[in-house]
Amino acid sequence: MARLPIYLRALTTLAEEAVTTVSSEELASAAGVNSAKLRKDLSYLGSYGTRGVGYDVDYLVYQVSRELGLTQDWPVVIVGLGHLGHALANYGGFASRGFAIRALVDADAATVGTEIAGLRVRHLDGLEEEVRKHGIAIGVIATPAPVAQEICERLVAAGVSSILNFAPVVLVVPDEVEVRKVDMSIELQILAFHEQRKLGPERHGRLNDAVAELADAVST
Amino acid sequence: MARLPIYLRALTTLAEEAVTTVSSEELASAAGVNSAKLRKDLSYLGSYGTRGVGYDVDYLVYQVSRELGLTQDWPVVIVGLGHLGHALANYGGFASRGFAIRALVDADAATVGTEIAGLRVRHLDGLEEEVRKHGIAIGVIATPAPVAQEICERLVAAGVSSILNFAPVVLVVPDEVEVRKVDMSIELQILAFHEQRKLGPERHGRLNDAVAELADAVST
DNA sequence: TTTTGTGAACTCCTTCACAGCT
DNA sequence: AGCTGTGAAGGAGTTCACAAAA
C-alpha cells in the first residue's frame, strides 16, 4: 500500500481547506491516480465511503493514519550528518507526520558535539546505546556509501527493523528488516534516459538495430 | 527501464575492483534482483553477453551508459536552496554520473548572491534566462510545497522537459514532461506501516475485521 | 559444461463496468 | 440520481525452465 501516504497528504490538504466530503474522483485526481484504483485501495482498509455521497475527509484521514501506524510517534535516528543528514534533521515534514528525530550520530570529530535542529550530535560509538535508550525502530542512513552496509548491520544488531537508505548502495539485510532507498542520482539518470529518447530516434538499442537493419535492407 | 541505473552502479563498482567479466547471477545479486530479470532487462539493449562466459564489464558499462544517455553531460538547474537544495548542490554523485549543475536559483534575498558549491545563487527572476543560457533540460525543485507547482510551470514554459521534484505535492504537467518525485516523508510512512504490522495482529483493516468476526462466531 | 537469451506460464496490478446502496 | 465497492477482463512485469551458443 505504497500509495496510502499520497492519499493521506491529499486528504490533509483538503481538511485544511475545510472540505468535509470528497468523492473518489476528486481525491483520485488530487493524488494523481485513477479513481477505480483509489476506491480499490481504500476498500482494503474497510468500507469507509458512503454511496451516492463520497468519503468523509476527517474520518478517512483518521482511518488512513491508523492504517499507516501514524497515530503514534515513531522515534528515528539519523546516522551521518553531512549536508544531506543536516537537511534531513532540519526537515519539518517529519514531526508533523508522525516521526520524531531522537538521535543524531556521526563519525566525524568536527561534527560530534555540535547542535543540529535542537539535538546534540553524538559519536558513532554511541549508536547502539541511543537506539536502545529511545526505543528506536527506524534508522536513516545518510553516510558515505562505503560505510553504509556496516552502519546498517550495527543498526539491525541494535534492534532497528526499518531502514531508510540514502547511500548509493544495495544494502543486504535479514528478511525481517524492511529497507527503503532514496537515490537522487538514480532518479536523475531515469530522467536523462527519457530526455535522450526525446532527442531523436537514433541509437536506441535493439529497437533501432532492427530499424537500421530494415533501412539497410531497403537501400540494397 | 528504471533498473538500469542500479545495474550501472553495480557494474561501475565491479570495474573499479578490476573485475573484467561477470555472470548474470553475480551481477543480479549485486543489484539485488533475480538473474532472469536481469538477463531479460539487458536483452532489451541487445545481445551483449557471451554464452558460457558472462558479460564483459567495461563493454556493458559503456552500453548501459549509452542507453541511459550518460555519454553526454546533462545541464541541471536547482530551484530552492534551503537545507535540501544546499545538500543537493554539494552532492558529488551528480558530476561523476553525467550531470552538471549549471545554475542555482532561489527567492530568498538572504540566499541570493551567496556561493554554493562554486556557483553563485541567482534570484528566481532570472530562472528563465538561466534555463535558456545553459540549455537546461532537467530542473530540480527543492522549494517549499506551496510554490512548487508555480516553479514547475515556469520551468516547463522555459523549455525544461524533465523535473525531479522534492516538494511534497503532486505536480501537474503536460504529457510530454517527465516528472520523478522524491518524498522522504512518504518513504518513512511506508516504513511505519511495516513497523506497525510487526507489532502485532490487532487492528489491521478488513483482514482483522474478518478475524474478529470469526472470533465472535466461535465464542458464541 | 557453463551461461546466455527467451518462449511460456504465472502472478500481480490496473482498469473497466456495473450491481447495489444511500 | 449519484457514487461506492467489487467481480471480471485486461495488461504488465516476473519467474521458470530450457534450447541454443560458446
Short mmCIF file of C-alpha atoms (C1' of nucleotides) in Angstrom, two decimals:
data_model
loop_
_atom_site.label_atom_id
_atom_site.label_comp_id
_atom_site.label_asym_id
_atom_site.label_seq_id
_atom_site.Cartn_x
_atom_site.Cartn_y
_atom_site.Cartn_z
CA MET A 1 0.00 0.00 0.00
CA ALA A 2 2.64 2.46 -1.07
CA ARG A 3 0.00 4.94 -2.21
CA LEU A 4 -1.68 5.47 1.15
CA PRO A 5 0.75 8.24 2.15
CA ILE A 6 -0.10 10.13 -1.03
CA TYR A 7 -3.80 9.85 -0.32
CA LEU A 8 -3.18 10.97 3.22
CA ARG A 9 -1.35 14.04 2.02
CA ALA A 10 -4.15 14.95 -0.37
CA LEU A 11 -6.72 14.37 2.39
CA THR A 12 -4.80 16.52 4.86
CA THR A 13 -4.67 19.34 2.34
CA LEU A 14 -8.43 19.04 1.78
CA ALA A 15 -9.06 19.03 5.53
CA GLU A 16 -7.04 22.24 5.87
CA GLU A 17 -9.25 23.79 3.20
CA ALA A 18 -12.25 22.85 5.36
CA VAL A 19 -13.56 20.37 2.79
CA THR A 20 -15.77 17.86 4.62
CA THR A 21 -16.64 15.37 1.90
CA VAL A 22 -14.77 14.14 -1.15
CA SER A 23 -15.62 11.77 -3.99
CA SER A 24 -13.23 9.12 -5.22
CA GLU A 25 -12.99 11.06 -8.48
CA GLU A 26 -11.86 14.26 -6.76
CA LEU A 27 -9.46 12.59 -4.36
CA ALA A 28 -8.00 10.46 -7.13
CA SER A 29 -7.25 13.46 -9.28
CA ALA A 30 -5.64 15.26 -6.33
CA ALA A 31 -3.44 12.22 -5.78
CA GLY A 32 -2.75 11.73 -9.48
CA VAL A 33 -4.29 8.27 -9.82
CA ASN A 34 -7.27 6.55 -11.43
CA SER A 35 -10.47 6.69 -9.36
CA ALA A 36 -11.13 2.96 -9.56
CA LYS A 37 -7.66 2.31 -8.23
CA LEU A 38 -8.24 4.70 -5.36
CA ARG A 39 -11.54 3.07 -4.44
CA LYS A 40 -9.97 -0.38 -4.57
CA ASP A 41 -7.06 0.76 -2.41
CA LEU A 42 -9.38 2.29 0.17
CA SER A 43 -11.63 -0.75 0.15
CA TYR A 44 -8.77 -2.80 1.60
CA LEU A 45 -8.99 -0.68 4.75
CA GLY A 46 -12.72 -1.25 5.03
CA SER A 47 -15.87 0.38 3.72
CA TYR A 48 -15.41 3.94 4.82
CA GLY A 49 -17.30 5.65 1.99
CA THR A 50 -20.99 6.42 1.57
CA ARG A 51 -22.57 5.51 -1.77
CA GLY A 52 -24.06 8.47 -3.53
CA VAL A 53 -22.06 10.85 -1.31
CA GLY A 54 -18.35 10.09 -1.11
CA TYR A 55 -15.88 9.93 1.76
CA ASP A 56 -15.87 11.99 4.94
CA VAL A 57 -12.49 13.71 4.87
CA ASP A 58 -11.73 13.79 8.61
CA TYR A 59 -12.87 10.22 9.16
CA LEU A 60 -10.78 8.99 6.24
CA VAL A 61 -7.72 10.93 7.45
CA TYR A 62 -8.05 9.10 10.75
CA GLN A 63 -8.54 5.69 9.19
CA VAL A 64 -5.61 6.06 6.79
CA SER A 65 -3.36 7.40 9.55
CA ARG A 66 -4.28 4.47 11.73
CA GLU A 67 -3.59 2.01 8.94
CA LEU A 68 -0.19 3.58 8.35
CA GLY A 69 0.62 3.45 12.03
CA LEU A 70 0.81 7.23 12.35
CA THR A 71 -1.46 7.55 15.35
CA GLN A 72 1.71 7.09 17.36
CA ASP A 73 5.07 8.82 17.02
CA TRP A 74 7.97 6.81 15.69
CA PRO A 75 11.40 7.62 17.13
CA VAL A 76 14.07 7.93 14.44
CA VAL A 77 17.88 8.07 14.42
CA ILE A 78 19.82 9.76 11.64
CA VAL A 79 23.30 8.39 11.03
CA GLY A 80 25.61 10.68 9.09
CA LEU A 81 25.25 14.46 9.34
CA GLY A 82 26.86 15.75 6.20
CA HIS A 83 24.87 18.12 4.03
CA LEU A 84 22.12 15.58 3.49
CA GLY A 85 21.80 14.39 7.08
CA HIS A 86 21.76 18.03 8.12
CA ALA A 87 18.94 18.76 5.71
CA LEU A 88 17.00 15.73 6.94
CA ALA A 89 17.41 16.70 10.59
CA ASN A 90 16.01 20.13 9.80
CA TYR A 91 13.20 18.90 7.60
CA GLY A 92 9.95 19.96 9.24
CA GLY A 93 7.86 17.43 7.37
CA PHE A 94 8.83 14.62 9.73
CA ALA A 95 7.49 15.89 13.04
CA SER A 96 4.14 16.79 11.54
CA ARG A 97 3.77 13.36 10.01
CA GLY A 98 4.26 11.06 12.96
CA PHE A 99 8.03 10.90 13.25
CA ALA A 100 10.32 12.22 15.96
CA ILE A 101 14.03 12.50 15.35
CA ARG A 102 15.50 11.40 18.67
CA ALA A 103 19.20 10.91 17.96
CA LEU A 104 21.87 12.16 15.58
CA VAL A 105 25.07 10.19 15.16
CA ASP A 106 28.20 10.87 13.13
CA ALA A 107 31.78 9.61 12.90
CA ASP A 108 33.41 12.98 12.22
CA ALA A 109 35.02 14.62 15.26
CA ALA A 110 34.25 18.09 13.92
CA THR A 111 30.54 17.32 13.72
CA VAL A 112 30.20 15.43 17.00
CA GLY A 113 29.08 17.75 19.77
CA THR A 114 27.52 20.36 17.52
CA GLU A 115 23.82 21.03 17.80
CA ILE A 116 21.53 20.44 14.83
CA ALA A 117 17.80 21.07 14.92
CA GLY A 118 17.95 21.20 18.71
CA LEU A 119 19.74 17.89 19.14
CA ARG A 120 23.38 17.30 20.04
CA VAL A 121 25.28 15.10 17.61
CA ARG A 122 26.73 12.05 19.28
CA HIS A 123 29.70 9.97 18.19
CA LEU A 124 29.04 6.82 16.22
CA ASP A 125 30.33 4.77 19.16
CA GLY A 126 27.12 5.57 21.00
CA LEU A 127 24.85 4.38 18.21
CA GLU A 128 23.66 1.20 19.91
CA GLU A 129 23.06 2.98 23.20
CA GLU A 130 20.97 5.69 21.53
CA VAL A 131 18.89 3.08 19.72
CA ARG A 132 18.13 1.25 22.95
CA LYS A 133 17.65 4.37 25.06
CA HIS A 134 14.99 5.81 22.75
CA GLY A 135 13.46 2.54 21.60
CA ILE A 136 14.28 3.43 18.02
CA ALA A 137 12.82 1.19 15.33
CA ILE A 138 13.58 3.32 12.28
CA GLY A 139 17.09 4.29 11.19
CA VAL A 140 18.05 6.75 8.48
CA ILE A 141 21.41 6.18 6.78
CA ALA A 142 22.89 9.34 5.29
CA THR A 143 26.53 8.26 5.37
CA PRO A 144 29.04 7.86 2.54
CA ALA A 145 28.44 4.71 0.52
CA PRO A 146 31.46 2.71 1.72
CA VAL A 147 30.32 2.61 5.35
CA ALA A 148 26.58 2.24 4.77
CA GLN A 149 26.50 -1.56 4.94
CA GLU A 150 28.44 -1.58 8.20
CA ILE A 151 26.17 1.05 9.76
CA CYS A 152 23.19 -0.92 8.55
CA GLU A 153 24.42 -4.07 10.27
CA ARG A 154 25.01 -2.21 13.52
CA LEU A 155 21.54 -0.69 13.38
CA VAL A 156 19.98 -4.10 12.79
CA ALA A 157 22.03 -5.69 15.56
CA ALA A 158 20.89 -2.95 17.93
CA GLY A 159 17.26 -3.72 17.16
CA VAL A 160 16.30 -1.39 14.31
CA SER A 161 13.96 -3.15 11.89
CA SER A 162 13.26 -0.45 9.29
CA ILE A 163 15.90 1.48 7.38
CA LEU A 164 15.69 4.44 5.06
CA ASN A 165 18.86 4.42 2.98
CA PHE A 166 20.22 7.47 1.18
CA ALA A 167 23.61 5.94 0.40
CA PRO A 168 24.02 4.73 -3.18
CA VAL A 169 24.50 1.05 -2.35
CA VAL A 170 22.26 -2.01 -2.19
CA LEU A 171 22.03 -2.94 1.48
CA VAL A 172 21.97 -6.59 2.47
CA VAL A 173 19.67 -7.23 5.42
CA PRO A 174 17.83 -10.14 7.06
CA ASP A 175 14.37 -10.83 5.62
CA GLU A 176 12.53 -9.35 8.58
CA VAL A 177 14.18 -5.94 8.14
CA GLU A 178 12.48 -3.50 5.77
CA VAL A 179 14.67 -1.21 3.65
CA ARG A 180 13.53 1.72 1.53
CA LYS A 181 16.02 3.60 -0.55
CA VAL A 182 16.21 7.10 -1.90
CA ASP A 183 18.81 7.70 -4.58
CA MET A 184 18.83 11.06 -6.29
CA SER A 185 21.36 10.05 -8.93
CA ILE A 186 19.17 7.18 -9.99
CA GLU A 187 16.16 9.45 -10.35
CA LEU A 188 18.22 11.86 -12.45
CA GLN A 189 19.51 9.01 -14.59
CA ILE A 190 15.96 7.90 -15.28
CA LEU A 191 15.17 11.45 -16.38
CA ALA A 192 18.26 11.52 -18.59
CA PHE A 193 17.07 8.32 -20.22
CA HIS A 194 13.75 9.93 -21.12
CA GLU A 195 15.44 13.13 -22.25
CA GLN A 196 17.59 11.17 -24.60
CA ARG A 197 14.58 9.42 -26.06
CA LYS A 198 13.06 12.79 -26.88
CA LEU A 199 16.17 13.94 -28.73
CA GLY A 200 15.61 11.62 -31.63
CA PRO A 201 15.25 8.03 -32.71
CA GLU A 202 18.93 7.36 -33.40
CA ARG A 203 20.73 4.68 -31.39
CA HIS A 204 18.30 3.05 -29.06
CA GLY A 205 19.46 -0.48 -28.52
CA ARG A 206 17.80 -3.32 -30.25
CA LEU A 207 14.78 -1.41 -31.40
CA ASN A 208 16.96 0.76 -33.57
CA ASP A 209 19.24 -2.01 -34.59
CA ALA A 210 16.12 -3.50 -36.12
CA VAL A 211 15.28 -0.20 -37.76
CA ALA A 212 18.81 0.13 -39.09
CA GLU A 213 18.68 -3.37 -40.47
CA LEU A 214 15.44 -2.56 -42.19
CA ALA A 215 16.94 0.60 -43.66
CA ASP A 216 19.90 -1.44 -44.90
CA ALA A 217 17.64 -3.99 -46.47
CA VAL A 218 15.61 -1.32 -48.19
CA SER A 219 18.63 0.56 -49.54
CA THR A 220 20.18 -2.53 -51.16
CA MET B 1 13.86 0.50 -17.50
CA ALA B 2 14.17 2.00 -14.07
CA ARG B 3 16.64 -0.68 -13.01
CA LEU B 4 19.39 0.18 -15.49
CA PRO B 5 20.93 2.79 -13.17
CA ILE B 6 21.21 0.17 -10.42
CA TYR B 7 22.94 -2.24 -12.78
CA LEU B 8 25.22 0.56 -13.90
CA ARG B 9 26.20 1.31 -10.34
CA ALA B 10 26.97 -2.35 -9.64
CA LEU B 11 28.96 -2.58 -12.88
CA THR B 12 30.95 0.55 -12.08
CA THR B 13 31.84 -0.87 -8.68
CA LEU B 14 32.97 -4.12 -10.30
CA ALA B 15 35.03 -2.20 -12.87
CA GLU B 16 36.78 -0.34 -10.05
CA GLU B 17 37.64 -3.70 -8.50
CA ALA B 18 39.25 -4.64 -11.83
CA VAL B 19 36.68 -7.38 -12.48
CA THR B 20 36.58 -7.99 -16.23
CA THR B 21 33.76 -10.49 -16.61
CA VAL B 22 30.55 -11.03 -14.69
CA SER B 23 27.74 -13.58 -14.92
CA SER B 24 24.07 -12.62 -14.75
CA GLU B 25 23.90 -14.45 -11.43
CA GLU B 26 26.68 -12.38 -9.87
CA LEU B 27 25.52 -9.05 -11.26
CA ALA B 28 21.94 -9.78 -10.26
CA SER B 29 22.90 -10.47 -6.68
CA ALA B 30 24.99 -7.29 -6.54
CA ALA B 31 21.98 -5.35 -7.79
CA GLY B 32 19.55 -7.19 -5.56
CA VAL B 33 17.39 -8.72 -8.30
CA ASN B 34 16.58 -12.10 -9.84
CA SER B 35 19.06 -13.22 -12.51
CA ALA B 36 16.38 -13.99 -15.10
CA LYS B 37 15.05 -10.48 -14.69
CA LEU B 38 18.50 -9.02 -15.16
CA ARG B 39 19.09 -11.04 -18.32
CA LYS B 40 15.74 -10.02 -19.72
CA ASP B 41 16.41 -6.37 -18.92
CA LEU B 42 19.81 -6.45 -20.58
CA SER B 43 18.44 -8.32 -23.59
CA TYR B 44 16.35 -5.23 -24.43
CA LEU B 45 19.58 -3.33 -25.06
CA GLY B 46 20.89 -6.03 -27.35
CA SER B 47 22.87 -9.26 -27.00
CA TYR B 48 25.92 -8.09 -25.15
CA GLY B 49 26.68 -11.28 -23.24
CA THR B 50 28.65 -14.38 -24.21
CA ARG B 51 27.02 -17.73 -23.50
CA GLY B 52 29.03 -19.91 -21.18
CA VAL B 53 31.07 -16.89 -20.10
CA GLY B 54 29.02 -13.90 -18.99
CA TYR B 55 29.21 -10.17 -19.67
CA ASP B 56 32.30 -8.05 -20.27
CA VAL B 57 32.12 -5.45 -17.51
CA ASP B 58 33.65 -2.48 -19.35
CA TYR B 59 31.67 -3.11 -22.51
CA LEU B 60 28.44 -3.42 -20.57
CA VAL B 61 29.18 -0.22 -18.61
CA TYR B 62 29.52 1.56 -21.91
CA GLN B 63 26.36 0.09 -23.41
CA VAL B 64 24.24 0.80 -20.34
CA SER B 65 25.61 4.35 -20.09
CA ARG B 66 24.81 4.94 -23.71
CA GLU B 67 21.29 3.60 -23.30
CA LEU B 68 20.74 5.89 -20.32
CA GLY B 69 22.05 8.88 -22.24
CA LEU B 70 25.00 9.34 -19.90
CA THR B 71 27.68 9.56 -22.56
CA GLN B 72 26.89 13.26 -22.60
CA ASP B 73 26.59 15.68 -19.66
CA TRP B 74 23.15 16.99 -18.77
CA PRO B 75 22.96 20.56 -17.51
CA VAL B 76 20.77 20.90 -14.42
CA VAL B 77 19.21 23.80 -12.51
CA ILE B 78 18.34 23.58 -8.82
CA VAL B 79 15.48 25.79 -7.69
CA GLY B 80 15.32 26.38 -3.95
CA LEU B 81 18.47 26.41 -1.84
CA GLY B 82 17.27 25.68 1.64
CA HIS B 83 18.92 22.82 3.52
CA LEU B 84 17.92 20.29 0.91
CA GLY B 85 18.85 22.33 -2.16
CA HIS B 86 22.15 23.07 -0.46
CA ALA B 87 22.78 19.41 0.10
CA LEU B 88 21.89 18.59 -3.49
CA ALA B 89 24.20 21.30 -4.86
CA ASN B 90 27.06 19.84 -2.86
CA TYR B 91 26.31 16.23 -3.65
CA GLY B 92 29.31 14.86 -5.50
CA GLY B 93 27.42 11.95 -7.00
CA PHE B 94 25.96 14.09 -9.77
CA ALA B 95 29.06 15.26 -11.57
CA SER B 96 30.50 11.76 -11.69
CA ARG B 97 27.29 10.36 -13.14
CA GLY B 98 26.74 12.55 -16.18
CA PHE B 99 25.11 15.62 -14.64
CA ALA B 100 26.41 19.16 -14.35
CA ILE B 101 24.72 21.61 -12.04
CA ARG B 102 24.80 24.83 -14.05
CA ALA B 103 22.50 27.19 -12.17
CA LEU B 104 21.15 27.75 -8.66
CA VAL B 105 18.05 29.85 -8.16
CA ASP B 106 16.24 30.98 -5.01
CA ALA B 107 13.61 33.53 -3.99
CA ASP B 108 15.14 34.44 -0.64
CA ALA B 109 17.15 37.69 -0.65
CA ALA B 110 19.50 36.37 2.03
CA THR B 111 20.44 33.37 -0.10
CA VAL B 112 20.71 35.16 -3.45
CA GLY B 113 24.27 36.17 -4.15
CA THR B 114 25.87 33.61 -1.86
CA GLU B 115 28.15 30.99 -3.34
CA ILE B 116 27.27 27.31 -3.03
CA ALA B 117 29.44 24.54 -4.44
CA GLY B 118 31.27 27.09 -6.57
CA LEU B 119 28.16 28.62 -8.11
CA ARG B 120 26.55 31.94 -7.30
CA VAL B 121 22.89 31.75 -6.37
CA ARG B 122 20.72 33.83 -8.65
CA HIS B 123 17.33 35.35 -7.93
CA LEU B 124 14.26 33.45 -9.08
CA ASP B 125 13.53 36.26 -11.55
CA GLY B 126 16.41 35.02 -13.67
CA LEU B 127 15.15 31.42 -13.84
CA GLU B 128 14.05 31.50 -17.47
CA GLU B 129 17.23 33.22 -18.58
CA GLU B 130 19.41 30.64 -16.83
CA VAL B 131 17.48 27.79 -18.42
CA ARG B 132 17.94 29.24 -21.89
CA LYS B 133 21.53 30.32 -21.38
CA HIS B 134 22.70 26.86 -20.33
CA GLY B 135 20.32 24.83 -22.47
CA ILE B 136 18.94 23.18 -19.35
CA ALA B 137 16.59 20.26 -19.88
CA ILE B 138 16.42 18.96 -16.30
CA GLY B 139 15.13 21.00 -13.37
CA VAL B 140 15.30 20.07 -9.70
CA ILE B 141 12.60 21.53 -7.45
CA ALA B 142 13.66 21.82 -3.81
CA THR B 143 11.30 24.62 -2.83
CA PRO B 144 8.56 24.70 -0.20
CA ALA B 145 5.42 22.82 -1.30
CA PRO B 146 3.17 25.85 -1.87
CA VAL B 147 5.31 27.31 -4.67
CA ALA B 148 6.38 24.06 -6.32
CA GLN B 149 3.59 23.97 -8.91
CA GLU B 150 4.27 27.55 -9.96
CA ILE B 151 8.01 26.91 -10.29
CA CYS B 152 7.23 23.78 -12.23
CA GLU B 153 5.12 25.71 -14.72
CA ARG B 154 7.83 28.33 -15.18
CA LEU B 155 10.43 25.62 -15.78
CA VAL B 156 8.22 23.93 -18.36
CA ALA B 157 7.43 27.24 -20.08
CA ALA B 158 11.15 27.97 -20.27
CA GLY B 159 11.76 24.68 -22.02
CA VAL B 160 12.61 22.19 -19.27
CA SER B 161 11.15 18.78 -20.06
CA SER B 162 12.26 16.68 -17.10
CA ILE B 163 11.69 17.54 -13.46
CA LEU B 164 12.93 15.99 -10.25
CA ASN B 165 10.56 17.08 -7.52
CA PHE B 166 11.44 17.06 -3.82
CA ALA B 167 8.42 19.12 -2.73
CA PRO B 168 5.61 17.09 -1.16
CA VAL B 169 2.98 17.86 -3.80
CA VAL B 170 1.67 16.13 -6.92
CA LEU B 171 2.83 18.28 -9.83
CA VAL B 172 0.53 18.74 -12.80
CA VAL B 173 2.46 18.86 -16.09
CA PRO B 174 1.80 18.40 -19.82
CA ASP B 175 2.09 14.79 -21.03
CA GLU B 176 5.43 15.34 -22.74
CA VAL B 177 7.11 16.45 -19.50
CA GLU B 178 8.59 13.72 -17.31
CA VAL B 179 8.38 14.10 -13.53
CA ARG B 180 10.11 11.98 -10.92
CA LYS B 181 9.48 12.61 -7.28
CA VAL B 182 11.43 12.00 -4.11
CA ASP B 183 9.49 12.30 -0.88
CA MET B 184 11.23 11.32 2.31
CA SER B 185 8.09 11.53 4.45
CA ILE B 186 6.37 9.06 2.20
CA GLU B 187 9.24 6.60 2.45
CA LEU B 188 9.19 6.91 6.23
CA GLN B 189 5.43 6.43 6.31
CA ILE B 190 5.80 3.23 4.32
CA LEU B 191 8.34 2.03 6.88
CA ALA B 192 6.00 2.99 9.72
CA PHE B 193 3.30 0.90 8.07
CA HIS B 194 5.56 -2.15 8.06
CA GLU B 195 6.73 -1.48 11.62
CA GLN B 196 3.17 -1.41 12.80
CA ARG B 197 2.46 -4.73 11.11
CA LYS B 198 5.32 -6.29 13.06
CA LEU B 199 3.96 -5.05 16.38
CA GLY B 200 1.04 -7.42 16.37
CA PRO B 201 -2.03 -8.55 14.52
CA GLU B 202 -4.52 -6.25 16.23
CA ARG B 203 -6.42 -3.72 14.15
CA HIS B 204 -5.48 -4.12 10.55
CA GLY B 205 -8.41 -3.06 8.48
CA ARG B 206 -10.67 -5.55 6.88
CA LEU B 207 -8.41 -8.53 7.34
CA ASN B 208 -8.76 -8.22 11.08
CA ASP B 209 -12.37 -7.30 10.96
CA ALA B 210 -12.79 -10.71 9.38
CA VAL B 211 -10.69 -12.33 12.10
CA ALA B 212 -12.66 -10.52 14.81
CA GLU B 213 -15.90 -11.70 13.26
CA LEU B 214 -14.64 -15.25 13.23
CA ALA B 215 -13.61 -14.98 16.89
CA ASP B 216 -17.08 -13.68 17.69
CA ALA B 217 -18.72 -16.51 15.84
CA VAL B 218 -16.60 -19.09 17.62
CA SER B 219 -17.18 -17.63 21.07
CA THR B 220 -20.96 -17.65 20.73
"C1'" DT C 1 29.85 -27.74 -19.43
"C1'" DT C 2 28.56 -23.22 -18.44
"C1'" DT C 3 25.76 -19.36 -19.08
"C1'" DT C 4 23.03 -16.51 -22.10
"C1'" DG C 5 18.62 -15.26 -24.36
"C1'" DT C 6 13.83 -16.11 -24.48
"C1'" DG C 7 9.11 -18.52 -25.20
"C1'" DA C 8 5.65 -19.77 -21.98
"C1'" DA C 9 3.43 -19.81 -17.57
"C1'" DC C 10 2.34 -17.32 -13.80
"C1'" DT C 11 1.48 -13.64 -10.63
"C1'" DC C 12 0.38 -9.17 -9.57
"C1'" DC C 13 -1.63 -4.76 -10.55
"C1'" DT C 14 -4.75 -1.83 -13.14
"C1'" DT C 15 -8.88 -0.57 -15.37
"C1'" DC C 16 -13.49 -1.44 -16.80
"C1'" DA C 17 -18.12 -1.61 -15.95
"C1'" DC C 18 -21.98 -2.16 -13.26
"C1'" DA C 19 -24.75 -4.00 -9.32
"C1'" DG C 20 -26.03 -2.27 -5.05
"C1'" DC C 21 -26.58 1.39 -1.55
"C1'" DT C 22 -27.87 5.99 0.00
"C1'" DA D 1 -29.62 10.35 -9.41
"C1'" DG D 2 -25.05 9.69 -7.76
"C1'" DC D 3 -21.19 7.32 -6.05
"C1'" DT D 4 -19.10 3.42 -3.79
"C1'" DG D 5 -17.42 -1.33 -3.73
"C1'" DT D 6 -16.07 -5.09 -6.47
"C1'" DG D 7 -16.27 -9.13 -9.84
"C1'" DA D 8 -14.29 -9.82 -14.20
"C1'" DA D 9 -11.28 -8.61 -18.00
"C1'" DG D 10 -7.09 -6.95 -19.38
"C1'" DG D 11 -2.28 -5.71 -19.16
"C1'" DA D 12 2.34 -5.50 -17.29
"C1'" DG D 13 6.00 -7.37 -15.14
"C1'" DT D 14 8.29 -11.55 -13.12
"C1'" DT D 15 9.96 -16.10 -12.91
"C1'" DC D 16 10.53 -20.62 -14.82
"C1'" DA D 17 12.88 -23.64 -17.50
"C1'" DC D 18 15.32 -24.93 -21.42
"C1'" DA D 19 17.14 -24.64 -26.22
"C1'" DA D 20 20.99 -22.54 -28.36
"C1'" DA D 21 25.62 -20.89 -28.29
"C1'" DA D 22 30.45 -20.63 -26.80
#
